[in-house]
Tab-separated table of C-alpha atoms and ligand atoms in Angstrom:
chain	number	residue	atom	x	y	z
A	14	MET	CA	32.324	-4.732	63.845
A	15	GLN	CA	34.826	-5.961	66.404
A	16	TYR	CA	33.622	-9.019	68.349
A	17	ASN	CA	34.659	-9.603	71.940
A	18	PHE	CA	35.744	-13.221	72.220
A	19	ASP	CA	37.089	-12.570	75.732
A	20	GLU	CA	33.570	-12.273	77.095
A	21	ILE	CA	32.730	-15.100	79.502
A	22	ILE	CA	29.061	-16.035	79.219
A	23	ASP	CA	27.655	-18.287	81.930
A	24	ARG	CA	26.216	-21.358	80.181
A	25	ARG	CA	25.481	-23.379	83.305
A	26	ASN	CA	21.845	-24.364	83.825
A	27	THR	CA	20.940	-23.657	80.203
A	28	GLY	CA	20.758	-27.301	79.168
A	29	SER	CA	24.186	-26.929	77.560
A	30	ILE	CA	25.705	-30.358	76.929
A	31	LYS	CA	29.169	-28.883	77.309
A	32	TRP	CA	28.532	-27.147	80.637
A	33	HIS	CA	26.744	-30.009	82.394
A	34	TYR	CA	28.341	-29.565	85.815
A	35	SER	CA	26.974	-28.443	89.123
A	36	ASP	CA	30.465	-27.251	90.185
A	37	ASP	CA	33.026	-24.957	88.543
A	38	THR	CA	34.614	-27.546	86.248
A	39	ILE	CA	35.990	-26.050	83.015
A	40	PRO	CA	34.847	-27.886	79.881
A	41	LEU	CA	37.543	-28.213	77.232
A	42	TRP	CA	35.873	-31.107	75.459
A	43	VAL	CA	32.888	-31.328	73.022
A	44	ALA	CA	33.295	-29.370	69.748
A	45	ASP	CA	31.224	-26.358	70.735
A	46	MET	CA	32.740	-22.892	71.204
A	47	ASP	CA	32.076	-20.627	74.175
A	48	PHE	CA	31.637	-17.615	71.899
A	49	LYS	CA	28.446	-15.692	71.247
A	50	ALA	CA	27.150	-16.179	67.705
A	51	ALA	CA	27.640	-13.529	65.011
A	52	GLU	CA	25.444	-10.478	65.297
A	53	PRO	CA	23.800	-10.867	61.855
A	54	ILE	CA	22.748	-14.388	62.837
A	55	LEU	CA	21.262	-13.251	66.139
A	56	ASN	CA	19.502	-10.377	64.375
A	57	ALA	CA	18.028	-12.731	61.776
A	58	VAL	CA	16.691	-15.017	64.501
A	59	GLU	CA	15.216	-12.014	66.305
A	60	GLN	CA	13.559	-10.802	63.125
A	61	VAL	CA	11.821	-14.120	62.630
A	62	ALA	CA	10.633	-14.067	66.248
A	63	GLN	CA	9.412	-10.489	65.815
A	64	HIS	CA	7.489	-11.444	62.704
A	65	GLY	CA	5.669	-13.821	64.969
A	66	ILE	CA	4.619	-16.539	62.542
A	67	LEU	CA	6.566	-19.761	62.935
A	68	GLY	CA	4.741	-21.873	60.368
A	69	TYR	CA	5.842	-24.606	57.949
A	70	THR	CA	8.771	-23.299	55.927
A	71	LYS	CA	10.736	-24.376	52.873
A	72	PRO	CA	14.192	-23.300	51.712
A	73	THR	CA	14.045	-20.061	49.723
A	74	GLU	CA	15.926	-19.176	46.539
A	75	ALA	CA	17.993	-16.736	48.616
A	76	LEU	CA	19.086	-19.559	50.917
A	77	TYR	CA	20.209	-21.723	47.981
A	78	GLU	CA	22.043	-18.721	46.554
A	79	SER	CA	23.878	-18.118	49.821
A	80	ILE	CA	25.059	-21.749	49.985
A	81	ILE	CA	26.118	-21.779	46.328
A	82	LYS	CA	28.027	-18.510	46.697
A	83	TRP	CA	29.822	-19.506	49.926
A	84	HIS	CA	31.089	-22.794	48.525
A	85	GLY	CA	31.835	-21.444	45.054
A	86	SER	CA	33.784	-18.399	46.158
A	87	ARG	CA	35.689	-20.045	49.010
A	88	TYR	CA	36.409	-23.493	47.647
A	89	ASP	CA	35.696	-23.418	43.946
A	90	LEU	CA	32.975	-25.989	44.499
A	91	SER	CA	30.357	-25.300	41.878
A	92	LEU	CA	26.887	-26.302	42.981
A	93	ASP	CA	23.444	-26.007	41.458
A	94	LYS	CA	20.328	-25.823	43.510
A	95	ASP	CA	19.602	-29.418	42.483
A	96	ASN	CA	22.878	-30.594	44.049
A	97	ILE	CA	21.783	-29.507	47.543
A	98	LEU	CA	19.647	-31.446	49.991
A	99	PHE	CA	19.007	-30.567	53.623
A	100	SER	CA	19.332	-32.838	56.623
A	101	PRO	CA	18.864	-32.338	60.372
A	102	GLY	CA	22.562	-33.033	60.953
A	103	VAL	CA	25.734	-34.481	59.568
A	104	VAL	CA	25.516	-37.465	61.911
A	105	PRO	CA	21.955	-38.300	60.796
A	106	SER	CA	23.277	-38.031	57.227
A	107	LEU	CA	26.114	-40.454	57.997
A	108	ALA	CA	23.478	-42.941	59.140
A	109	LEU	CA	21.402	-42.230	56.042
A	110	MET	CA	24.380	-42.914	53.773
A	111	MET	CA	24.639	-46.459	55.122
A	112	LYS	CA	21.224	-47.063	53.615
A	113	VAL	CA	21.995	-45.254	50.370
A	114	PHE	CA	25.224	-47.102	49.600
A	115	THR	CA	25.145	-50.366	51.538
A	116	GLU	CA	23.028	-53.284	52.723
A	117	VAL	CA	22.957	-54.878	56.156
A	118	GLY	CA	26.210	-56.786	56.692
A	119	ASP	CA	28.227	-54.807	54.110
A	120	ALA	CA	31.612	-53.479	55.153
A	121	VAL	CA	32.089	-49.767	55.863
A	122	LEU	CA	35.640	-48.462	56.202
A	123	VAL	CA	36.668	-45.612	58.502
A	124	ASN	CA	40.015	-44.380	59.743
A	125	ASP	CA	41.152	-44.800	63.326
A	126	PRO	CA	41.055	-42.536	65.254
A	127	ILE	CA	37.779	-41.019	64.066
A	128	TYR	CA	34.865	-38.950	65.354
A	129	THR	CA	32.909	-41.603	67.280
A	130	PRO	CA	29.609	-41.610	65.306
A	131	PHE	CA	31.482	-42.773	62.194
A	132	MET	CA	31.901	-46.072	64.023
A	133	THR	CA	28.679	-46.220	66.018
A	134	LYS	CA	26.361	-45.354	63.112
A	135	ALA	CA	27.875	-48.163	61.042
A	136	GLN	CA	27.534	-50.620	63.912
A	137	GLN	CA	24.027	-49.548	64.926
A	138	ASN	CA	22.920	-50.006	61.326
A	139	ASN	CA	24.330	-53.531	61.344
A	140	ARG	CA	27.102	-52.866	58.896
A	141	THR	CA	30.535	-54.452	59.334
A	142	LEU	CA	32.892	-51.827	60.671
A	143	VAL	CA	36.400	-51.993	59.222
A	144	THR	CA	39.086	-49.583	60.409
A	145	SER	CA	42.356	-48.425	58.963
A	146	ALA	CA	44.743	-46.765	61.405
A	147	LEU	CA	46.123	-43.393	60.406
A	148	LYS	CA	49.916	-43.388	60.345
A	149	GLU	CA	51.588	-40.747	62.437
A	150	VAL	CA	54.713	-39.379	60.788
A	151	GLU	CA	56.533	-36.424	62.338
A	152	GLY	CA	53.540	-35.362	64.381
A	153	LYS	CA	51.060	-35.572	61.503
A	154	TYR	CA	48.482	-38.172	60.529
A	155	HIS	CA	48.642	-39.750	57.078
A	156	LEU	CA	46.303	-42.113	55.268
A	157	ASP	CA	47.817	-45.579	54.981
A	158	LEU	CA	46.806	-46.302	51.394
A	159	ASN	CA	48.326	-49.784	51.346
A	160	ASP	CA	46.381	-50.770	54.422
A	161	ILE	CA	43.204	-49.142	53.088
A	162	GLU	CA	43.455	-51.087	49.833
A	163	ALA	CA	44.184	-54.366	51.625
A	164	LYS	CA	41.138	-53.849	53.881
A	165	ILE	CA	38.931	-52.922	50.927
A	166	ILE	CA	39.860	-56.145	49.188
A	167	GLU	CA	39.714	-58.372	52.273
A	168	HIS	CA	36.309	-57.137	53.464
A	169	LYS	CA	34.776	-56.183	50.092
A	170	VAL	CA	34.234	-52.677	51.436
A	171	LYS	CA	31.294	-50.831	49.856
A	172	LEU	CA	31.579	-47.456	51.555
A	173	TYR	CA	34.436	-45.302	52.837
A	174	LEU	CA	33.500	-42.607	55.344
A	175	LEU	CA	36.082	-39.877	55.041
A	176	CYS	CA	36.531	-37.063	57.539
A	177	ASN	CA	37.882	-34.047	55.619
A	178	PRO	CA	39.329	-32.176	57.534
A	179	HIS	CA	39.942	-34.987	59.959
A	180	ASN	CA	38.654	-35.116	63.512
A	181	PRO	CA	40.496	-35.819	65.772
A	182	GLY	CA	43.953	-34.541	64.859
A	183	GLY	CA	42.825	-31.734	62.551
A	184	ARG	CA	44.535	-32.876	59.344
A	185	VAL	CA	43.423	-30.998	56.245
A	186	TRP	CA	43.898	-33.673	53.592
A	187	THR	CA	45.787	-32.289	50.599
A	188	ARG	CA	44.536	-32.510	47.039
A	189	ASP	CA	47.220	-35.118	46.303
A	190	GLU	CA	46.185	-37.282	49.247
A	191	LEU	CA	42.522	-37.065	48.273
A	192	GLU	CA	43.260	-37.834	44.632
A	193	ALA	CA	45.233	-40.932	45.632
A	194	LEU	CA	42.363	-42.062	47.833
A	195	LEU	CA	39.845	-41.433	45.081
A	196	LEU	CA	41.888	-43.490	42.623
A	197	LEU	CA	41.901	-46.376	45.031
A	198	CYS	CA	38.169	-46.186	45.723
A	199	LYS	CA	37.434	-45.953	42.000
A	200	LYS	CA	39.543	-49.021	41.324
A	201	HIS	CA	37.493	-51.057	43.800
A	202	GLU	CA	34.160	-49.261	43.234
A	203	VAL	CA	33.920	-48.042	46.800
A	204	ALA	CA	31.552	-45.131	47.469
A	205	ILE	CA	32.964	-42.165	49.378
A	206	VAL	CA	31.051	-39.991	51.806
A	207	SER	CA	33.120	-37.002	52.877
A	208	ASP	CA	32.186	-35.313	56.146
A	209	GLU	CA	33.362	-31.739	55.616
A	210	ILE	CA	31.815	-30.086	58.651
A	211	HIS	CA	35.194	-28.636	59.733
A	212	GLN	CA	35.909	-27.154	56.276
A	213	ASP	CA	35.518	-23.496	57.242
A	214	LEU	CA	37.738	-23.882	60.290
A	215	THR	CA	40.801	-24.535	58.146
A	216	LEU	CA	43.697	-22.644	59.708
A	217	SER	CA	46.181	-20.364	57.972
A	218	GLY	CA	48.712	-22.071	55.763
A	219	HIS	CA	46.370	-24.916	54.768
A	220	THR	CA	43.925	-25.388	51.923
A	221	PHE	CA	40.705	-27.316	52.174
A	222	THR	CA	39.736	-29.336	49.095
A	223	PRO	CA	36.079	-30.370	48.827
A	224	PHE	CA	36.031	-34.001	47.768
A	225	LEU	CA	33.342	-33.330	45.186
A	226	THR	CA	35.670	-31.027	43.236
A	227	LEU	CA	37.794	-34.094	42.423
A	228	ALA	CA	35.005	-36.521	41.695
A	229	LYS	CA	34.343	-35.922	37.991
A	230	GLY	CA	33.558	-39.255	36.364
A	231	TYR	CA	32.815	-40.834	39.723
A	232	GLU	CA	30.043	-38.536	40.928
A	233	HIS	CA	27.542	-41.373	41.171
A	234	LYS	CA	29.501	-42.632	44.189
A	235	VAL	CA	30.497	-39.421	45.995
A	236	VAL	CA	28.580	-37.390	48.559
A	237	SER	CA	29.731	-34.579	50.845
A	238	LEU	CA	28.132	-33.580	54.083
A	239	THR	CA	28.576	-30.190	55.636
A	240	SER	CA	26.943	-27.628	57.840
A	241	MET	CA	27.079	-24.071	59.127
A	242	THR	CA	26.729	-25.328	62.706
A	243	LYS	CA	30.395	-26.036	63.500
A	244	THR	CA	31.661	-23.013	61.555
A	245	PHE	CA	29.437	-20.460	63.244
A	246	ASN	CA	28.999	-22.141	66.619
A	247	VAL	CA	25.272	-22.703	66.236
A	248	ALA	CA	25.144	-26.466	66.875
A	249	GLY	CA	22.006	-26.189	68.992
A	250	ILE	CA	20.130	-24.939	65.929
A	251	LYS	CA	20.686	-28.269	64.118
A	252	GLY	CA	20.749	-28.387	60.358
A	253	SER	CA	23.109	-29.460	57.620
A	254	MET	CA	23.473	-30.056	53.908
A	255	ILE	CA	24.095	-33.004	51.660
A	256	PHE	CA	25.846	-32.273	48.363
A	257	ALA	CA	25.885	-34.649	45.426
A	258	LYS	CA	26.177	-34.174	41.684
A	259	ASP	CA	24.711	-37.293	40.158
A	260	GLU	CA	21.009	-37.155	39.374
A	261	VAL	CA	20.289	-40.825	40.075
A	262	LEU	CA	22.222	-40.708	43.342
A	263	LEU	CA	20.407	-37.541	44.434
A	264	LYS	CA	17.107	-39.234	43.750
A	265	LYS	CA	18.128	-42.241	45.794
A	266	ILE	CA	19.157	-40.029	48.721
A	267	SER	CA	15.857	-38.124	48.514
A	268	GLN	CA	13.876	-41.344	48.482
A	269	GLN	CA	15.748	-42.562	51.540
A	270	GLN	CA	15.102	-39.251	53.320
A	271	ASN	CA	11.429	-39.455	52.408
A	272	LEU	CA	11.043	-42.748	54.224
A	273	ASN	CA	11.289	-40.923	57.539
A	274	ASP	CA	10.304	-37.481	56.303
A	275	GLU	CA	13.689	-36.084	57.253
A	276	TYR	CA	14.492	-33.704	54.425
A	277	GLU	CA	13.218	-30.491	56.011
A	278	LEU	CA	14.842	-28.177	58.530
A	279	ASN	CA	13.118	-25.972	61.015
A	280	LEU	CA	12.520	-22.311	60.262
A	281	PHE	CA	15.354	-21.122	62.509
A	282	ALA	CA	17.847	-23.468	60.886
A	283	TYR	CA	17.082	-22.044	57.442
A	284	THR	CA	17.274	-18.518	58.838
A	285	VAL	CA	20.588	-19.084	60.606
A	286	MET	CA	22.087	-20.881	57.621
A	287	GLN	CA	21.293	-18.072	55.228
A	288	SER	CA	22.404	-15.238	57.486
A	289	ALA	CA	25.607	-17.115	58.353
A	290	TYR	CA	26.558	-17.617	54.724
A	291	GLU	CA	25.504	-14.134	53.696
A	292	GLU	CA	26.899	-12.113	56.570
A	293	GLY	CA	28.876	-14.319	58.940
A	294	ASP	CA	32.311	-14.006	57.339
A	295	GLU	CA	33.470	-11.095	59.498
A	296	TRP	CA	32.717	-13.042	62.685
A	297	LEU	CA	34.374	-16.172	61.302
A	298	GLU	CA	37.551	-14.347	60.365
A	299	GLN	CA	37.860	-12.888	63.860
A	300	ALA	CA	36.924	-16.171	65.564
A	301	LEU	CA	39.631	-18.008	63.608
A	302	ALA	CA	42.228	-15.381	64.517
A	303	TYR	CA	41.275	-15.754	68.186
A	304	ILE	CA	41.411	-19.545	67.937
A	305	GLU	CA	44.867	-19.435	66.314
A	306	LYS	CA	46.059	-17.288	69.231
A	307	ASN	CA	44.601	-19.771	71.710
A	308	ILE	CA	46.288	-22.656	69.889
A	309	GLU	CA	49.679	-20.909	70.143
A	310	LEU	CA	49.091	-20.108	73.796
A	311	THR	CA	48.217	-23.755	74.484
A	312	LEU	CA	51.203	-25.156	72.603
A	313	ASP	CA	53.529	-22.789	74.493
A	314	PHE	CA	51.980	-23.661	77.837
A	315	LEU	CA	52.150	-27.394	77.288
A	316	ALA	CA	55.691	-27.278	75.922
A	317	GLY	CA	56.758	-25.358	79.032
A	318	HIS	CA	54.765	-27.201	81.709
A	319	LEU	CA	54.079	-30.712	80.404
A	320	PRO	CA	56.893	-31.248	77.894
A	321	ASP	CA	56.275	-34.964	77.561
A	322	ILE	CA	52.830	-34.491	76.030
A	323	LYS	CA	53.193	-35.067	72.300
A	324	ILE	CA	51.087	-32.471	70.572
A	325	MET	CA	49.558	-32.747	67.124
A	326	ARG	CA	49.239	-29.223	65.790
A	327	PRO	CA	45.819	-28.893	64.139
A	328	GLU	CA	45.600	-27.748	60.521
A	329	ALA	CA	41.879	-27.154	60.980
A	330	SER	CA	39.564	-26.594	63.911
A	331	TYR	CA	40.127	-25.740	67.532
A	332	LEU	CA	40.631	-29.293	68.770
A	333	ILE	CA	44.159	-30.246	69.778
A	334	TRP	CA	45.103	-33.915	69.869
A	335	LEU	CA	47.430	-34.731	72.733
A	336	ASP	CA	49.389	-37.906	73.301
A	337	CYS	CA	49.492	-38.135	77.099
A	338	SER	CA	51.059	-41.591	77.307
A	339	ALA	CA	53.962	-40.192	79.336
A	340	TYR	CA	51.493	-39.111	82.012
A	341	GLY	CA	49.341	-42.197	82.537
A	342	LYS	CA	48.963	-45.826	81.615
A	343	ASP	CA	45.182	-46.173	81.783
A	344	ASP	CA	42.622	-44.254	79.705
A	345	GLN	CA	39.986	-43.996	82.387
A	346	MET	CA	42.500	-42.986	85.057
A	347	LEU	CA	43.868	-40.239	82.831
A	348	TYR	CA	40.379	-38.873	82.198
A	349	ASP	CA	39.416	-39.159	85.878
A	350	LYS	CA	42.578	-37.426	87.032
A	351	LEU	CA	41.719	-34.417	84.902
A	352	ARG	CA	38.112	-34.434	86.096
A	353	GLU	CA	39.317	-34.479	89.694
A	354	SER	CA	41.238	-31.297	88.883
A	355	LYS	CA	37.993	-29.859	87.548
A	356	VAL	CA	38.775	-29.800	83.859
A	357	GLU	CA	37.192	-32.044	81.249
A	358	LEU	CA	38.775	-33.160	77.972
A	359	ASN	CA	37.585	-35.848	75.560
A	360	ALA	CA	39.193	-39.215	76.209
A	361	GLY	CA	40.988	-40.210	73.025
A	362	ILE	CA	40.025	-43.857	73.391
A	363	LYS	CA	36.450	-42.902	72.443
A	364	TYR	CA	37.757	-42.269	68.914
A	365	GLY	CA	39.107	-45.788	68.438
A	366	ALA	CA	42.053	-47.917	69.546
A	367	GLU	CA	44.506	-45.372	68.108
A	368	GLY	CA	43.207	-42.900	70.684
A	369	HIS	CA	44.725	-44.927	73.542
A	370	LEU	CA	46.170	-42.502	76.136
A	371	LYS	CA	45.351	-39.531	73.942
A	372	MET	CA	43.110	-36.620	74.886
A	373	ARG	CA	41.290	-34.076	72.724
A	374	LEU	CA	41.465	-30.498	73.974
A	375	ASN	CA	39.038	-27.798	72.797
A	376	VAL	CA	40.559	-24.296	72.891
A	377	ALA	CA	37.577	-22.362	71.477
A	378	CYS	CA	36.814	-20.394	74.605
A	379	PRO	CA	37.742	-17.046	76.162
A	380	GLU	CA	41.460	-16.871	76.896
A	381	ALA	CA	40.956	-16.509	80.658
A	382	LEU	CA	38.976	-19.773	80.782
A	383	LEU	CA	41.554	-21.532	78.660
A	384	ARG	CA	44.412	-20.359	80.894
A	385	GLU	CA	42.608	-21.612	83.996
A	386	GLY	CA	41.822	-24.908	82.250
A	387	LEU	CA	45.478	-25.347	81.281
A	388	ASN	CA	46.581	-24.670	84.855
A	389	ARG	CA	44.217	-27.408	85.975
A	390	ILE	CA	45.600	-29.825	83.385
A	391	TYR	CA	49.050	-29.036	84.759
A	392	SER	CA	47.937	-29.616	88.336
A	393	ALA	CA	46.377	-32.956	87.322
A	394	LEU	CA	49.322	-34.296	85.334
A	395	GLY	CA	52.285	-32.215	86.504
A	396	ASP	CA	53.429	-34.568	89.245
A	397	SER	CA	52.885	-37.818	87.283
B	415	PLP	C1	33.505	-34.696	62.016
B	415	PLP	C2	32.191	-34.322	62.613
B	415	PLP	N1	31.037	-34.649	61.989
B	415	PLP	C3	29.842	-34.328	62.484
B	415	PLP	C4	29.717	-33.635	63.680
B	415	PLP	C5	28.366	-33.307	64.221
B	415	PLP	O1	27.483	-32.987	63.212
B	415	PLP	P1	25.940	-32.705	63.489
B	415	PLP	O2	25.847	-31.927	64.769
B	415	PLP	O3	25.513	-31.920	62.289
B	415	PLP	O4	25.258	-34.034	63.560
B	415	PLP	C6	30.889	-33.273	64.376
B	415	PLP	C7	30.777	-32.591	65.670
B	415	PLP	O5	31.725	-32.402	66.371
B	415	PLP	C8	32.141	-33.624	63.835
B	415	PLP	O6	33.271	-33.305	64.457
């Protein structure tokens, strides 16, 4: 079927985190799309409601099959049922991994800039947060392997939290980059947890490599985290997966999950996950085509109207990383100026020091909303 991504659905007063305003501000921030979910997903949810029994539920064989098939056919990641654990979210799993791989006080390395919970979950769990700045070369982030190795040695890093694809900036790390990183982590016996929640939003011309496909011989120290929530715009459903291949490691993760009884999902999460992986591909293909169009539209608009914004073209996802340093000298003032023009973006500084004077722009919304949002960005910054 043909989906209508132009449809504007009023999300105000629904408890939406994205649409939290009492006025007509346009939200181009949090990673949540303003598109209705795929029809097979909505039908599956309706079917469960119609059945009428919402009792305790466990993952079915069909659910495991759907996960195994999706990851095997798309990414050549071969999984057995035993390699898959469930978790209420990727962020809860990031926190869990601190306990699996490290002790209080141990050093955890993340890149800068990075999705904020990578930093906060390490800090809140009393680990020592160590950051390695990504190097920007010709409008693209790169891992600074020399710096990463120096930090690993200096701080005796135990765990590296990788974001693959990266958020913010949208880099899809290449196989070569990941192999080089793996070599380094192996050399210093650093565990790697790869957050792959943006995997399915890889844009044309780029290839996503699941970290686990490279980890042979080092599987006792590698975990990937992923979810259907970002891919299919069902974040309110909550639910994610943990993949690992080493039996002892899987047991350790399970034991850690058992401590707080957090290994089960709710009935709707299982339902949505299965229907998404079984029947969501048509929606995803169309959503990605729409997003790519919105990215082009945005790049054209900004190049024409605000030429001094330095734009990082995303290789995955619908989040565009903008260097606005030509248009302001203070992070808060930049953010406030946009809010005064009734458009909200994520302040880059929330993603680490490297986000200074940067903004993250979400283009996963109907084109008409995006166009109005861009006009407001222009009216906020145009005369700076
Ligand atoms: C890199 C990354 N990890 C995790 C999440 C959130 O995951 P969850 O909602 O499953 O906790 C996001 C949401 O934007 C994200 O960008």
